[in-house]
Amino acid sequence: MERTIKFSLNGASIEVSVPSHWTLLRLLREKLGLTGTKEGCGIGECGACTVLIDGAPVHACLFLVPKVEGREVQTIEGIGTRESLHPLQQSFIEHGAVQCGFCTPGMLMSSKALLEKNPHPGREEVKEAISGHLCRCTGYHQMIEAIEAVSKTR
Amino acid sequence: MVHPFDYRIPATLGEACDLLWDFREEGKIIAGGTDLVVGLRKGDLRPRCLIDVTRIEALRKIEERENGISIGAGVTHSELASSPLMRQFGKVLSEAASWIGSPQIRNLGTLGGNIINASPAADTLPPLMVLDAVGRVVSKEGEIYIPLSQLFSRPYETVLKPYEILAEVHFPKLPFTIRSRFVRLARREAMAIARMSVAVIVQLDRGRFEDVRISVGSVTPTPRRMTEAEAGLKGRAPDEAGLKLAAHRVSETMIRQSGIRPSTSYKKPVVEALVMRAMRGALEGSG
């Protein structure tokens, strides 16, 4: 059962036809070619698929496409470009918070949402904001420092 | 592979009731979907139609009414955790909601979903038990009120008929002198199902327990108040001996309700310690 969904994606209005039972994750990756959002577990436990919906972090792997109607979706592709990185992206690189890079897009989306809601979070608030993300490489320290560094500049 | 289904987004509760009446067992209400979509992927659920209730404004409100607080079933855990009204009048529930899953899960998951999923480990249930919460259930047949303590038949099952929808939950406002505490035990600080949880509300009068309410999660098949322990404390001074007695009654109730299991040798001393921790926390803390 296909349905037409109209929503805002990284600031641009788009309309797509997609089966009702698809998740937003599948729509982004397989139909729209936006493969920055990753599938780590598919059941909302690892955070690799995190996108922002109306500014709030959610698991795209649990978000069925009909729910997206009329909403504002932001993915990792929408926060910065190669030429002009988002300050968080720059800070992650500088602080060694990226190794294999698989958890990184989701982690960045949650970090961005945190700083937009709370520009000067305490360390515990930073940890809570990324508590829904699993990283097998870094040990999380570098992400926390990267996020704190950006918050100091604001 | 997910089995294809129809997806409807009613604008009003009335429309949702009509849809569910038509689809019955083949229809399923979806709110945040954090449990349901996982079930769909596993193949446990194969509904013909999903009825999304998240655009129904009436289900999204937290309101103060003259006799108590009313929470729409579609209110998310994030909203429960941050609501000033909840922090003031339902802190034990607000606190529990703030521990569920992760920020992403809390932004989607709802109070109604947590209740209807009816997991024995559900975090909102012990707080709802100590708050004496009542559910308003609607359908094409009309509306009824069910105390949430009577809503559950067995693990993961409620007494609701296939065409009924939990619309809201309300609980009476308690005096400002009450103290509450929610404690939770899990393998990790986030993204871990509660191994055990305790919600307590206490009120003292002239140094003695006037009102004591205790509910423990993950130790009984369905949520309940630990009335045997509560009865033992009423009128007593809040001393260690009293707390130990209450804790012991809780573990006895747990064994009576759930039987002796491989986990009992762990759970018995742990539930006693957790109940004491929750009681001490409520008595020492403010509000």
PDB file of C-alpha atoms in Angstrom, chain B:
ATOM      1  CA  MET B   1      10.483  -8.475   6.675  1.00  0.00           C
ATOM      2  CA  VAL B   2       7.543  -6.426   7.782  1.00  0.00           C
ATOM      3  CA  HIS B   3       4.138  -7.569   6.607  1.00  0.00           C
ATOM      4  CA  PRO B   4       2.377  -4.726   4.671  1.00  0.00           C
ATOM      5  CA  PHE B   5      -0.466  -2.915   6.420  1.00  0.00           C
ATOM      6  CA  ASP B   6      -2.762   0.070   6.037  1.00  0.00           C
ATOM      7  CA  TYR B   7      -1.959   3.157   8.102  1.00  0.00           C
ATOM      8  CA  ARG B   8      -4.597   5.624   9.302  1.00  0.00           C
ATOM      9  CA  ILE B   9      -4.073   8.868  11.204  1.00  0.00           C
ATOM     10  CA  PRO B  10      -7.376   9.940  12.809  1.00  0.00           C
ATOM     11  CA  ALA B  11      -7.718  13.562  13.903  1.00  0.00           C
ATOM     12  CA  THR B  12     -10.121  12.854  16.761  1.00  0.00           C
ATOM     13  CA  LEU B  13     -10.639  10.202  19.403  1.00  0.00           C
ATOM     14  CA  GLY B  14     -14.076   9.483  17.942  1.00  0.00           C
ATOM     15  CA  GLU B  15     -12.541   8.670  14.555  1.00  0.00           C
ATOM     16  CA  ALA B  16      -9.973   6.411  16.230  1.00  0.00           C
ATOM     17  CA  CYS B  17     -12.747   4.530  18.069  1.00  0.00           C
ATOM     18  CA  ASP B  18     -14.678   4.046  14.812  1.00  0.00           C
ATOM     19  CA  LEU B  19     -11.602   2.706  13.038  1.00  0.00           C
ATOM     20  CA  LEU B  20     -10.750   0.301  15.843  1.00  0.00           C
ATOM     21  CA  TRP B  21     -14.389  -0.841  16.022  1.00  0.00           C
ATOM     22  CA  ASP B  22     -14.238  -1.701  12.309  1.00  0.00           C
ATOM     23  CA  PHE B  23     -10.844  -3.440  12.389  1.00  0.00           C
ATOM     24  CA  ARG B  24     -11.058  -5.097  15.864  1.00  0.00           C
ATOM     25  CA  GLU B  25      -8.304  -7.664  16.381  1.00  0.00           C
ATOM     26  CA  GLU B  26      -6.866  -6.851  12.970  1.00  0.00           C
ATOM     27  CA  GLY B  27      -6.291  -3.238  13.945  1.00  0.00           C
ATOM     28  CA  LYS B  28      -3.662  -1.973  16.341  1.00  0.00           C
ATOM     29  CA  ILE B  29      -3.259   1.402  17.960  1.00  0.00           C
ATOM     30  CA  ILE B  30       0.192   2.922  17.400  1.00  0.00           C
ATOM     31  CA  ALA B  31       1.526   5.836  19.388  1.00  0.00           C
ATOM     32  CA  GLY B  32       5.328   6.189  19.545  1.00  0.00           C
ATOM     33  CA  GLY B  33       5.845   2.712  18.117  1.00  0.00           C
ATOM     34  CA  THR B  34       8.951   1.960  20.183  1.00  0.00           C
ATOM     35  CA  ASP B  35       7.558  -1.441  21.226  1.00  0.00           C
ATOM     36  CA  LEU B  36       5.164  -2.023  18.341  1.00  0.00           C
ATOM     37  CA  VAL B  37       7.588  -1.490  15.445  1.00  0.00           C
ATOM     38  CA  VAL B  38      10.064  -3.877  17.061  1.00  0.00           C
ATOM     39  CA  GLY B  39       7.248  -6.436  17.279  1.00  0.00           C
ATOM     40  CA  LEU B  40       6.395  -5.850  13.620  1.00  0.00           C
ATOM     41  CA  ARG B  41       9.983  -6.452  12.559  1.00  0.00           C
ATOM     42  CA  LYS B  42      10.156  -9.655  14.605  1.00  0.00           C
ATOM     43  CA  GLY B  43       6.965 -10.877  12.985  1.00  0.00           C
ATOM     44  CA  ASP B  44       5.161 -11.156  16.344  1.00  0.00           C
ATOM     45  CA  LEU B  45       2.489  -8.759  15.121  1.00  0.00           C
ATOM     46  CA  ARG B  46       0.736  -8.823  11.763  1.00  0.00           C
ATOM     47  CA  PRO B  47      -2.038  -6.221  11.917  1.00  0.00           C
ATOM     48  CA  ARG B  48      -4.066  -5.310   8.865  1.00  0.00           C
ATOM     49  CA  CYS B  49      -4.218  -1.688   9.927  1.00  0.00           C
ATOM     50  CA  LEU B  50      -2.281   0.605  12.235  1.00  0.00           C
ATOM     51  CA  ILE B  51      -4.237   3.463  13.790  1.00  0.00           C
ATOM     52  CA  ASP B  52      -1.879   6.289  14.721  1.00  0.00           C
ATOM     53  CA  VAL B  53      -3.218   8.344  17.640  1.00  0.00           C
ATOM     54  CA  THR B  54      -0.349  10.825  17.943  1.00  0.00           C
ATOM     55  CA  ARG B  55      -2.119  13.622  16.073  1.00  0.00           C
ATOM     56  CA  ILE B  56      -5.128  13.616  18.403  1.00  0.00           C
ATOM     57  CA  GLU B  57      -4.660  16.798  20.452  1.00  0.00           C
ATOM     58  CA  ALA B  58      -6.906  15.648  23.284  1.00  0.00           C
ATOM     59  CA  LEU B  59      -4.493  12.787  24.060  1.00  0.00           C
ATOM     60  CA  ARG B  60      -1.458  15.068  24.339  1.00  0.00           C
ATOM     61  CA  LYS B  61      -2.451  17.164  27.349  1.00  0.00           C
ATOM     62  CA  ILE B  62      -1.342  17.239  30.955  1.00  0.00           C
ATOM     63  CA  GLU B  63      -3.962  19.158  32.902  1.00  0.00           C
ATOM     64  CA  GLU B  64      -4.755  20.172  36.426  1.00  0.00           C
ATOM     65  CA  ARG B  65      -8.396  19.546  37.283  1.00  0.00           C
ATOM     66  CA  GLU B  66     -10.149  20.296  40.541  1.00  0.00           C
ATOM     67  CA  ASN B  67      -9.892  16.751  41.834  1.00  0.00           C
ATOM     68  CA  GLY B  68      -6.533  15.798  40.379  1.00  0.00           C
ATOM     69  CA  ILE B  69      -4.156  15.616  37.468  1.00  0.00           C
ATOM     70  CA  SER B  70      -5.094  14.254  34.064  1.00  0.00           C
ATOM     71  CA  ILE B  71      -2.531  12.915  31.573  1.00  0.00           C
ATOM     72  CA  GLY B  72      -3.434  12.073  27.996  1.00  0.00           C
ATOM     73  CA  ALA B  73      -2.360   8.595  26.893  1.00  0.00           C
ATOM     74  CA  GLY B  74      -0.370  10.164  24.041  1.00  0.00           C
ATOM     75  CA  VAL B  75       1.899  12.214  26.307  1.00  0.00           C
ATOM     76  CA  THR B  76       5.527  11.195  25.725  1.00  0.00           C
ATOM     77  CA  HIS B  77       7.980  10.200  28.436  1.00  0.00           C
ATOM     78  CA  SER B  78      10.045  13.322  27.623  1.00  0.00           C
ATOM     79  CA  GLU B  79       6.977  15.455  28.255  1.00  0.00           C
ATOM     80  CA  LEU B  80       6.245  13.633  31.523  1.00  0.00           C
ATOM     81  CA  ALA B  81       9.830  14.099  32.671  1.00  0.00           C
ATOM     82  CA  SER B  82       9.934  17.832  31.992  1.00  0.00           C
ATOM     83  CA  SER B  83       6.373  18.919  32.810  1.00  0.00           C
ATOM     84  CA  PRO B  84       6.291  21.397  35.729  1.00  0.00           C
ATOM     85  CA  LEU B  85       2.829  20.126  36.674  1.00  0.00           C
ATOM     86  CA  MET B  86       4.098  16.547  36.837  1.00  0.00           C
ATOM     87  CA  ARG B  87       7.177  17.529  38.805  1.00  0.00           C
ATOM     88  CA  GLN B  88       4.962  19.251  41.315  1.00  0.00           C
ATOM     89  CA  PHE B  89       2.100  16.765  41.690  1.00  0.00           C
ATOM     90  CA  GLY B  90       3.339  13.487  40.240  1.00  0.00           C
ATOM     91  CA  LYS B  91       7.060  13.540  40.837  1.00  0.00           C
ATOM     92  CA  VAL B  92       7.327   9.781  41.339  1.00  0.00           C
ATOM     93  CA  LEU B  93       5.922   9.230  37.820  1.00  0.00           C
ATOM     94  CA  SER B  94       7.913  12.056  36.264  1.00  0.00           C
ATOM     95  CA  GLU B  95      11.093  10.625  37.778  1.00  0.00           C
ATOM     96  CA  ALA B  96      10.340   7.115  36.468  1.00  0.00           C
ATOM     97  CA  ALA B  97       9.618   8.428  32.957  1.00  0.00           C
ATOM     98  CA  SER B  98      12.968  10.235  32.902  1.00  0.00           C
ATOM     99  CA  TRP B  99      14.803   6.887  33.178  1.00  0.00           C
ATOM    100  CA  ILE B 100      13.040   5.082  30.344  1.00  0.00           C
ATOM    101  CA  GLY B 101      15.297   3.998  27.471  1.00  0.00           C
ATOM    102  CA  SER B 102      17.164   6.965  26.079  1.00  0.00           C
ATOM    103  CA  PRO B 103      16.332  10.521  24.927  1.00  0.00           C
ATOM    104  CA  GLN B 104      15.338   9.160  21.512  1.00  0.00           C
ATOM    105  CA  ILE B 105      13.023   6.560  23.030  1.00  0.00           C
ATOM    106  CA  ARG B 106      11.522   9.105  25.437  1.00  0.00           C
ATOM    107  CA  ASN B 107      10.790  11.512  22.581  1.00  0.00           C
ATOM    108  CA  LEU B 108       8.546   8.892  20.952  1.00  0.00           C
ATOM    109  CA  GLY B 109       7.319   6.523  23.670  1.00  0.00           C
ATOM    110  CA  THR B 110       4.081   7.413  25.454  1.00  0.00           C
ATOM    111  CA  LEU B 111       2.467   6.818  28.823  1.00  0.00           C
ATOM    112  CA  GLY B 112      -0.424   4.991  27.152  1.00  0.00           C
ATOM    113  CA  GLY B 113       1.938   2.777  25.205  1.00  0.00           C
ATOM    114  CA  ASN B 114       3.919   1.860  28.313  1.00  0.00           C
ATOM    115  CA  ILE B 115       0.698   0.952  30.151  1.00  0.00           C
ATOM    116  CA  ILE B 116      -0.958  -1.036  27.363  1.00  0.00           C
ATOM    117  CA  ASN B 117       2.246  -2.917  26.497  1.00  0.00           C
ATOM    118  CA  ALA B 118       1.883  -4.165  30.094  1.00  0.00           C
ATOM    119  CA  SER B 119       5.400  -5.412  30.591  1.00  0.00           C
ATOM    120  CA  PRO B 120       6.000  -6.608  34.172  1.00  0.00           C
ATOM    121  CA  ALA B 121       9.083  -4.362  34.060  1.00  0.00           C
ATOM    122  CA  ALA B 122       7.301  -1.238  32.778  1.00  0.00           C
ATOM    123  CA  ASP B 123       8.692   1.817  34.556  1.00  0.00           C
ATOM    124  CA  THR B 124       5.504   3.875  34.747  1.00  0.00           C
ATOM    125  CA  LEU B 125       3.437   1.164  36.436  1.00  0.00           C
ATOM    126  CA  PRO B 126       4.770   1.183  40.017  1.00  0.00           C
ATOM    127  CA  PRO B 127       4.364   4.997  40.165  1.00  0.00           C
ATOM    128  CA  LEU B 128       0.844   4.735  38.745  1.00  0.00           C
ATOM    129  CA  MET B 129       0.006   2.156  41.423  1.00  0.00           C
ATOM    130  CA  VAL B 130       1.175   4.383  44.293  1.00  0.00           C
ATOM    131  CA  LEU B 131      -0.650   7.367  42.752  1.00  0.00           C
ATOM    132  CA  ASP B 132      -3.904   5.345  42.706  1.00  0.00           C
ATOM    133  CA  ALA B 133      -4.280   6.157  39.026  1.00  0.00           C
ATOM    134  CA  VAL B 134      -7.506   5.556  37.134  1.00  0.00           C
ATOM    135  CA  GLY B 135      -7.763   5.089  33.373  1.00  0.00           C
ATOM    136  CA  ARG B 136     -10.485   6.480  31.142  1.00  0.00           C
ATOM    137  CA  VAL B 137     -11.160   3.911  28.422  1.00  0.00           C
ATOM    138  CA  VAL B 138     -13.203   4.820  25.363  1.00  0.00           C
ATOM    139  CA  SER B 139     -14.783   2.936  22.486  1.00  0.00           C
ATOM    140  CA  LYS B 140     -17.720   3.143  20.138  1.00  0.00           C
ATOM    141  CA  GLU B 141     -19.753   1.725  23.026  1.00  0.00           C
ATOM    142  CA  GLY B 142     -18.979   4.654  25.294  1.00  0.00           C
ATOM    143  CA  GLU B 143     -16.538   5.340  28.089  1.00  0.00           C
ATOM    144  CA  ILE B 144     -15.621   3.593  31.330  1.00  0.00           C
ATOM    145  CA  TYR B 145     -13.233   4.282  34.175  1.00  0.00           C
ATOM    146  CA  ILE B 146     -10.911   1.510  35.352  1.00  0.00           C
ATOM    147  CA  PRO B 147      -8.499   1.769  38.284  1.00  0.00           C
ATOM    148  CA  LEU B 148      -5.184   0.847  36.714  1.00  0.00           C
ATOM    149  CA  SER B 149      -4.682  -1.752  39.446  1.00  0.00           C
ATOM    150  CA  GLN B 150      -7.501  -3.678  37.748  1.00  0.00           C
ATOM    151  CA  LEU B 151      -6.324  -3.199  34.185  1.00  0.00           C
ATOM    152  CA  PHE B 152      -3.845  -6.072  33.953  1.00  0.00           C
ATOM    153  CA  SER B 153      -4.733  -9.737  33.574  1.00  0.00           C
ATOM    154  CA  ARG B 154      -1.296 -11.293  33.023  1.00  0.00           C
ATOM    155  CA  PRO B 155       2.125 -10.228  31.771  1.00  0.00           C
ATOM    156  CA  TYR B 156       1.781  -8.237  28.532  1.00  0.00           C
ATOM    157  CA  GLU B 157      -2.008  -8.440  28.682  1.00  0.00           C
ATOM    158  CA  THR B 158      -4.727  -6.030  29.756  1.00  0.00           C
ATOM    159  CA  VAL B 159      -8.442  -6.599  30.206  1.00  0.00           C
ATOM    160  CA  LEU B 160      -9.237  -4.161  27.404  1.00  0.00           C
ATOM    161  CA  LYS B 161     -11.378  -5.415  24.537  1.00  0.00           C
ATOM    162  CA  PRO B 162      -9.911  -5.186  21.006  1.00  0.00           C
ATOM    163  CA  TYR B 163     -12.021  -2.113  20.216  1.00  0.00           C
ATOM    164  CA  GLU B 164     -11.184  -0.141  23.377  1.00  0.00           C
ATOM    165  CA  ILE B 165      -8.644   2.702  23.656  1.00  0.00           C
ATOM    166  CA  LEU B 166      -6.997   4.053  26.782  1.00  0.00           C
ATOM    167  CA  ALA B 167      -7.532   7.804  26.411  1.00  0.00           C
ATOM    168  CA  GLU B 168      -6.161   9.261  29.615  1.00  0.00           C
ATOM    169  CA  VAL B 169      -5.003   8.547  33.115  1.00  0.00           C
ATOM    170  CA  HIS B 170      -5.788  10.610  36.181  1.00  0.00           C
ATOM    171  CA  PHE B 171      -4.805  10.569  39.783  1.00  0.00           C
ATOM    172  CA  PRO B 172      -5.808  12.621  42.841  1.00  0.00           C
ATOM    173  CA  LYS B 173      -3.643  15.491  43.968  1.00  0.00           C
ATOM    174  CA  LEU B 174      -1.846  14.552  47.146  1.00  0.00           C
ATOM    175  CA  PRO B 175      -1.087  16.883  50.079  1.00  0.00           C
ATOM    176  CA  PHE B 176       2.152  18.867  49.853  1.00  0.00           C
ATOM    177  CA  THR B 177       3.457  17.015  52.897  1.00  0.00           C
ATOM    178  CA  ILE B 178       3.838  13.722  51.051  1.00  0.00           C
ATOM    179  CA  ARG B 179       7.243  12.427  50.099  1.00  0.00           C
ATOM    180  CA  SER B 180       7.947  10.099  47.244  1.00  0.00           C
ATOM    181  CA  ARG B 181      10.816   8.213  45.694  1.00  0.00           C
ATOM    182  CA  PHE B 182      11.403   6.078  42.636  1.00  0.00           C
ATOM    183  CA  VAL B 183      14.465   3.824  42.510  1.00  0.00           C
ATOM    184  CA  ARG B 184      15.525   1.623  39.678  1.00  0.00           C
ATOM    185  CA  LEU B 185      18.013  -1.203  39.270  1.00  0.00           C
ATOM    186  CA  ALA B 186      19.342  -2.121  35.843  1.00  0.00           C
ATOM    187  CA  ARG B 187      22.518  -3.331  34.174  1.00  0.00           C
ATOM    188  CA  ARG B 188      23.247   0.124  32.780  1.00  0.00           C
ATOM    189  CA  GLU B 189      22.213   3.714  33.419  1.00  0.00           C
ATOM    190  CA  ALA B 190      20.371   3.938  30.092  1.00  0.00           C
ATOM    191  CA  MET B 191      18.872   1.631  27.475  1.00  0.00           C
ATOM    192  CA  ALA B 192      18.358  -1.193  29.963  1.00  0.00           C
ATOM    193  CA  ILE B 193      15.087  -2.751  31.074  1.00  0.00           C
ATOM    194  CA  ALA B 194      14.557  -2.416  34.825  1.00  0.00           C
ATOM    195  CA  ARG B 195      15.679  -5.532  36.668  1.00  0.00           C
ATOM    196  CA  MET B 196      13.674  -4.173  39.558  1.00  0.00           C
ATOM    197  CA  SER B 197      12.110  -0.854  40.517  1.00  0.00           C
ATOM    198  CA  VAL B 198      10.389   0.552  43.576  1.00  0.00           C
ATOM    199  CA  ALA B 199       7.965   3.472  43.858  1.00  0.00           C
ATOM    200  CA  VAL B 200       6.959   4.756  47.279  1.00  0.00           C
ATOM    201  CA  ILE B 201       4.821   7.566  48.628  1.00  0.00           C
ATOM    202  CA  VAL B 202       4.810   8.260  52.347  1.00  0.00           C
ATOM    203  CA  GLN B 203       3.088  10.727  54.615  1.00  0.00           C
ATOM    204  CA  LEU B 204       3.922  11.147  58.264  1.00  0.00           C
ATOM    205  CA  ASP B 205       1.636  12.514  60.961  1.00  0.00           C
ATOM    206  CA  ARG B 206       3.248  13.458  64.266  1.00  0.00           C
ATOM    207  CA  GLY B 207       6.228  11.269  63.530  1.00  0.00           C
ATOM    208  CA  ARG B 208       4.293   8.166  62.527  1.00  0.00           C
ATOM    209  CA  PHE B 209       3.326   6.687  59.163  1.00  0.00           C
ATOM    210  CA  GLU B 210      -0.091   8.017  58.233  1.00  0.00           C
ATOM    211  CA  ASP B 211      -0.086   6.901  54.619  1.00  0.00           C
ATOM    212  CA  VAL B 212       2.360   4.439  53.027  1.00  0.00           C
ATOM    213  CA  ARG B 213       2.197   3.274  49.432  1.00  0.00           C
ATOM    214  CA  ILE B 214       4.644   0.806  47.941  1.00  0.00           C
ATOM    215  CA  SER B 215       4.765  -0.797  44.505  1.00  0.00           C
ATOM    216  CA  VAL B 216       7.601  -2.890  43.075  1.00  0.00           C
ATOM    217  CA  GLY B 217       8.251  -3.483  39.370  1.00  0.00           C
ATOM    218  CA  SER B 218       9.651  -6.623  37.727  1.00  0.00           C
ATOM    219  CA  VAL B 219       8.807  -8.941  40.635  1.00  0.00           C
ATOM    220  CA  THR B 220       5.147  -9.774  40.119  1.00  0.00           C
ATOM    221  CA  PRO B 221       3.292 -10.878  36.961  1.00  0.00           C
ATOM    222  CA  THR B 222       1.071  -7.792  37.039  1.00  0.00           C
ATOM    223  CA  PRO B 223       1.556  -4.498  38.890  1.00  0.00           C
ATOM    224  CA  ARG B 224       0.107  -4.233  42.370  1.00  0.00           C
ATOM    225  CA  ARG B 225       0.463  -2.373  45.618  1.00  0.00           C
ATOM    226  CA  MET B 226       2.326  -4.143  48.387  1.00  0.00           C
ATOM    227  CA  THR B 227      -0.632  -3.821  50.740  1.00  0.00           C
ATOM    228  CA  GLU B 228       0.680  -6.356  53.263  1.00  0.00           C
ATOM    229  CA  ALA B 229       3.817  -4.265  53.788  1.00  0.00           C
ATOM    230  CA  GLU B 230       1.818  -1.019  53.826  1.00  0.00           C
ATOM    231  CA  ALA B 231      -0.547  -2.329  56.512  1.00  0.00           C
ATOM    232  CA  GLY B 232       2.417  -3.311  58.669  1.00  0.00           C
ATOM    233  CA  LEU B 233       3.762   0.236  58.661  1.00  0.00           C
ATOM    234  CA  LYS B 234       0.676   2.285  59.285  1.00  0.00           C
ATOM    235  CA  GLY B 235       0.837   3.997  62.666  1.00  0.00           C
ATOM    236  CA  ARG B 236       4.467   2.987  63.218  1.00  0.00           C
ATOM    237  CA  ALA B 237       7.428   5.271  63.671  1.00  0.00           C
ATOM    238  CA  PRO B 238       9.756   5.309  60.628  1.00  0.00           C
ATOM    239  CA  ASP B 239      12.559   3.379  62.304  1.00  0.00           C
ATOM    240  CA  GLU B 240      14.887   0.741  60.835  1.00  0.00           C
ATOM    241  CA  ALA B 241      12.953  -2.123  62.445  1.00  0.00           C
ATOM    242  CA  GLY B 242       9.751  -0.970  60.772  1.00  0.00           C
ATOM    243  CA  LEU B 243      11.409  -0.570  57.385  1.00  0.00           C
ATOM    244  CA  LYS B 244      12.978  -4.038  57.674  1.00  0.00           C
ATOM    245  CA  LEU B 245       9.595  -5.541  58.513  1.00  0.00           C
ATOM    246  CA  ALA B 246       8.002  -3.864  55.503  1.00  0.00           C
ATOM    247  CA  ALA B 247      10.837  -4.977  53.234  1.00  0.00           C
ATOM    248  CA  HIS B 248      10.448  -8.541  54.451  1.00  0.00           C
ATOM    249  CA  ARG B 249       6.697  -8.488  53.788  1.00  0.00           C
ATOM    250  CA  VAL B 250       7.396  -7.267  50.265  1.00  0.00           C
ATOM    251  CA  SER B 251       9.721 -10.182  49.531  1.00  0.00           C
ATOM    252  CA  GLU B 252       7.191 -12.633  51.022  1.00  0.00           C
ATOM    253  CA  THR B 253       4.504 -11.192  48.758  1.00  0.00           C
ATOM    254  CA  MET B 254       6.813 -11.461  45.773  1.00  0.00           C
ATOM    255  CA  ILE B 255       7.426 -15.154  46.446  1.00  0.00           C
ATOM    256  CA  ARG B 256       3.752 -15.829  47.059  1.00  0.00           C
ATOM    257  CA  GLN B 257       2.769 -14.107  43.797  1.00  0.00           C
ATOM    258  CA  SER B 258       5.537 -15.300  41.537  1.00  0.00           C
ATOM    259  CA  GLY B 259       6.678 -18.537  43.128  1.00  0.00           C
ATOM    260  CA  ILE B 260      10.258 -19.591  43.827  1.00  0.00           C
ATOM    261  CA  ARG B 261      12.317 -19.209  40.676  1.00  0.00           C
ATOM    262  CA  PRO B 262      15.983 -19.415  39.755  1.00  0.00           C
ATOM    263  CA  SER B 263      16.127 -15.651  40.240  1.00  0.00           C
ATOM    264  CA  THR B 264      14.601 -15.712  43.722  1.00  0.00           C
ATOM    265  CA  SER B 265      17.925 -16.186  45.541  1.00  0.00           C
ATOM    266  CA  TYR B 266      19.015 -12.916  43.893  1.00  0.00           C
ATOM    267  CA  LYS B 267      15.732 -11.055  43.999  1.00  0.00           C
ATOM    268  CA  LYS B 268      14.778 -11.738  47.597  1.00  0.00           C
ATOM    269  CA  PRO B 269      17.626  -9.862  49.315  1.00  0.00           C
ATOM    270  CA  VAL B 270      17.752  -7.271  46.532  1.00  0.00           C
ATOM    271  CA  VAL B 271      14.062  -6.359  46.699  1.00  0.00           C
ATOM    272  CA  GLU B 272      14.358  -6.005  50.469  1.00  0.00           C
ATOM    273  CA  ALA B 273      17.376  -3.718  50.106  1.00  0.00           C
ATOM    274  CA  LEU B 274      15.779  -1.698  47.306  1.00  0.00           C
ATOM    275  CA  VAL B 275      12.554  -1.164  49.259  1.00  0.00           C
ATOM    276  CA  MET B 276      14.565   0.057  52.242  1.00  0.00           C
ATOM    277  CA  ARG B 277      16.609   2.317  49.978  1.00  0.00           C
ATOM    278  CA  ALA B 278      13.448   3.790  48.485  1.00  0.00           C
ATOM    279  CA  MET B 279      11.803   4.279  51.888  1.00  0.00           C
ATOM    280  CA  ARG B 280      14.905   5.888  53.393  1.00  0.00           C
ATOM    281  CA  GLY B 281      15.230   8.087  50.335  1.00  0.00           C
ATOM    282  CA  ALA B 282      11.638   9.249  50.608  1.00  0.00           C
ATOM    283  CA  LEU B 283      11.927   9.909  54.334  1.00  0.00           C
ATOM    284  CA  GLU B 284      15.236  11.774  54.092  1.00  0.00           C
ATOM    285  CA  GLY B 285      14.524  13.744  50.967  1.00  0.00           C
ATOM    286  CA  SER B 286      12.120  16.583  50.408  1.00  0.00           C
ATOM    287  CA  GLY B 287       9.063  16.095  48.220  1.00  0.00           C
TER     288      GLY B 287
END
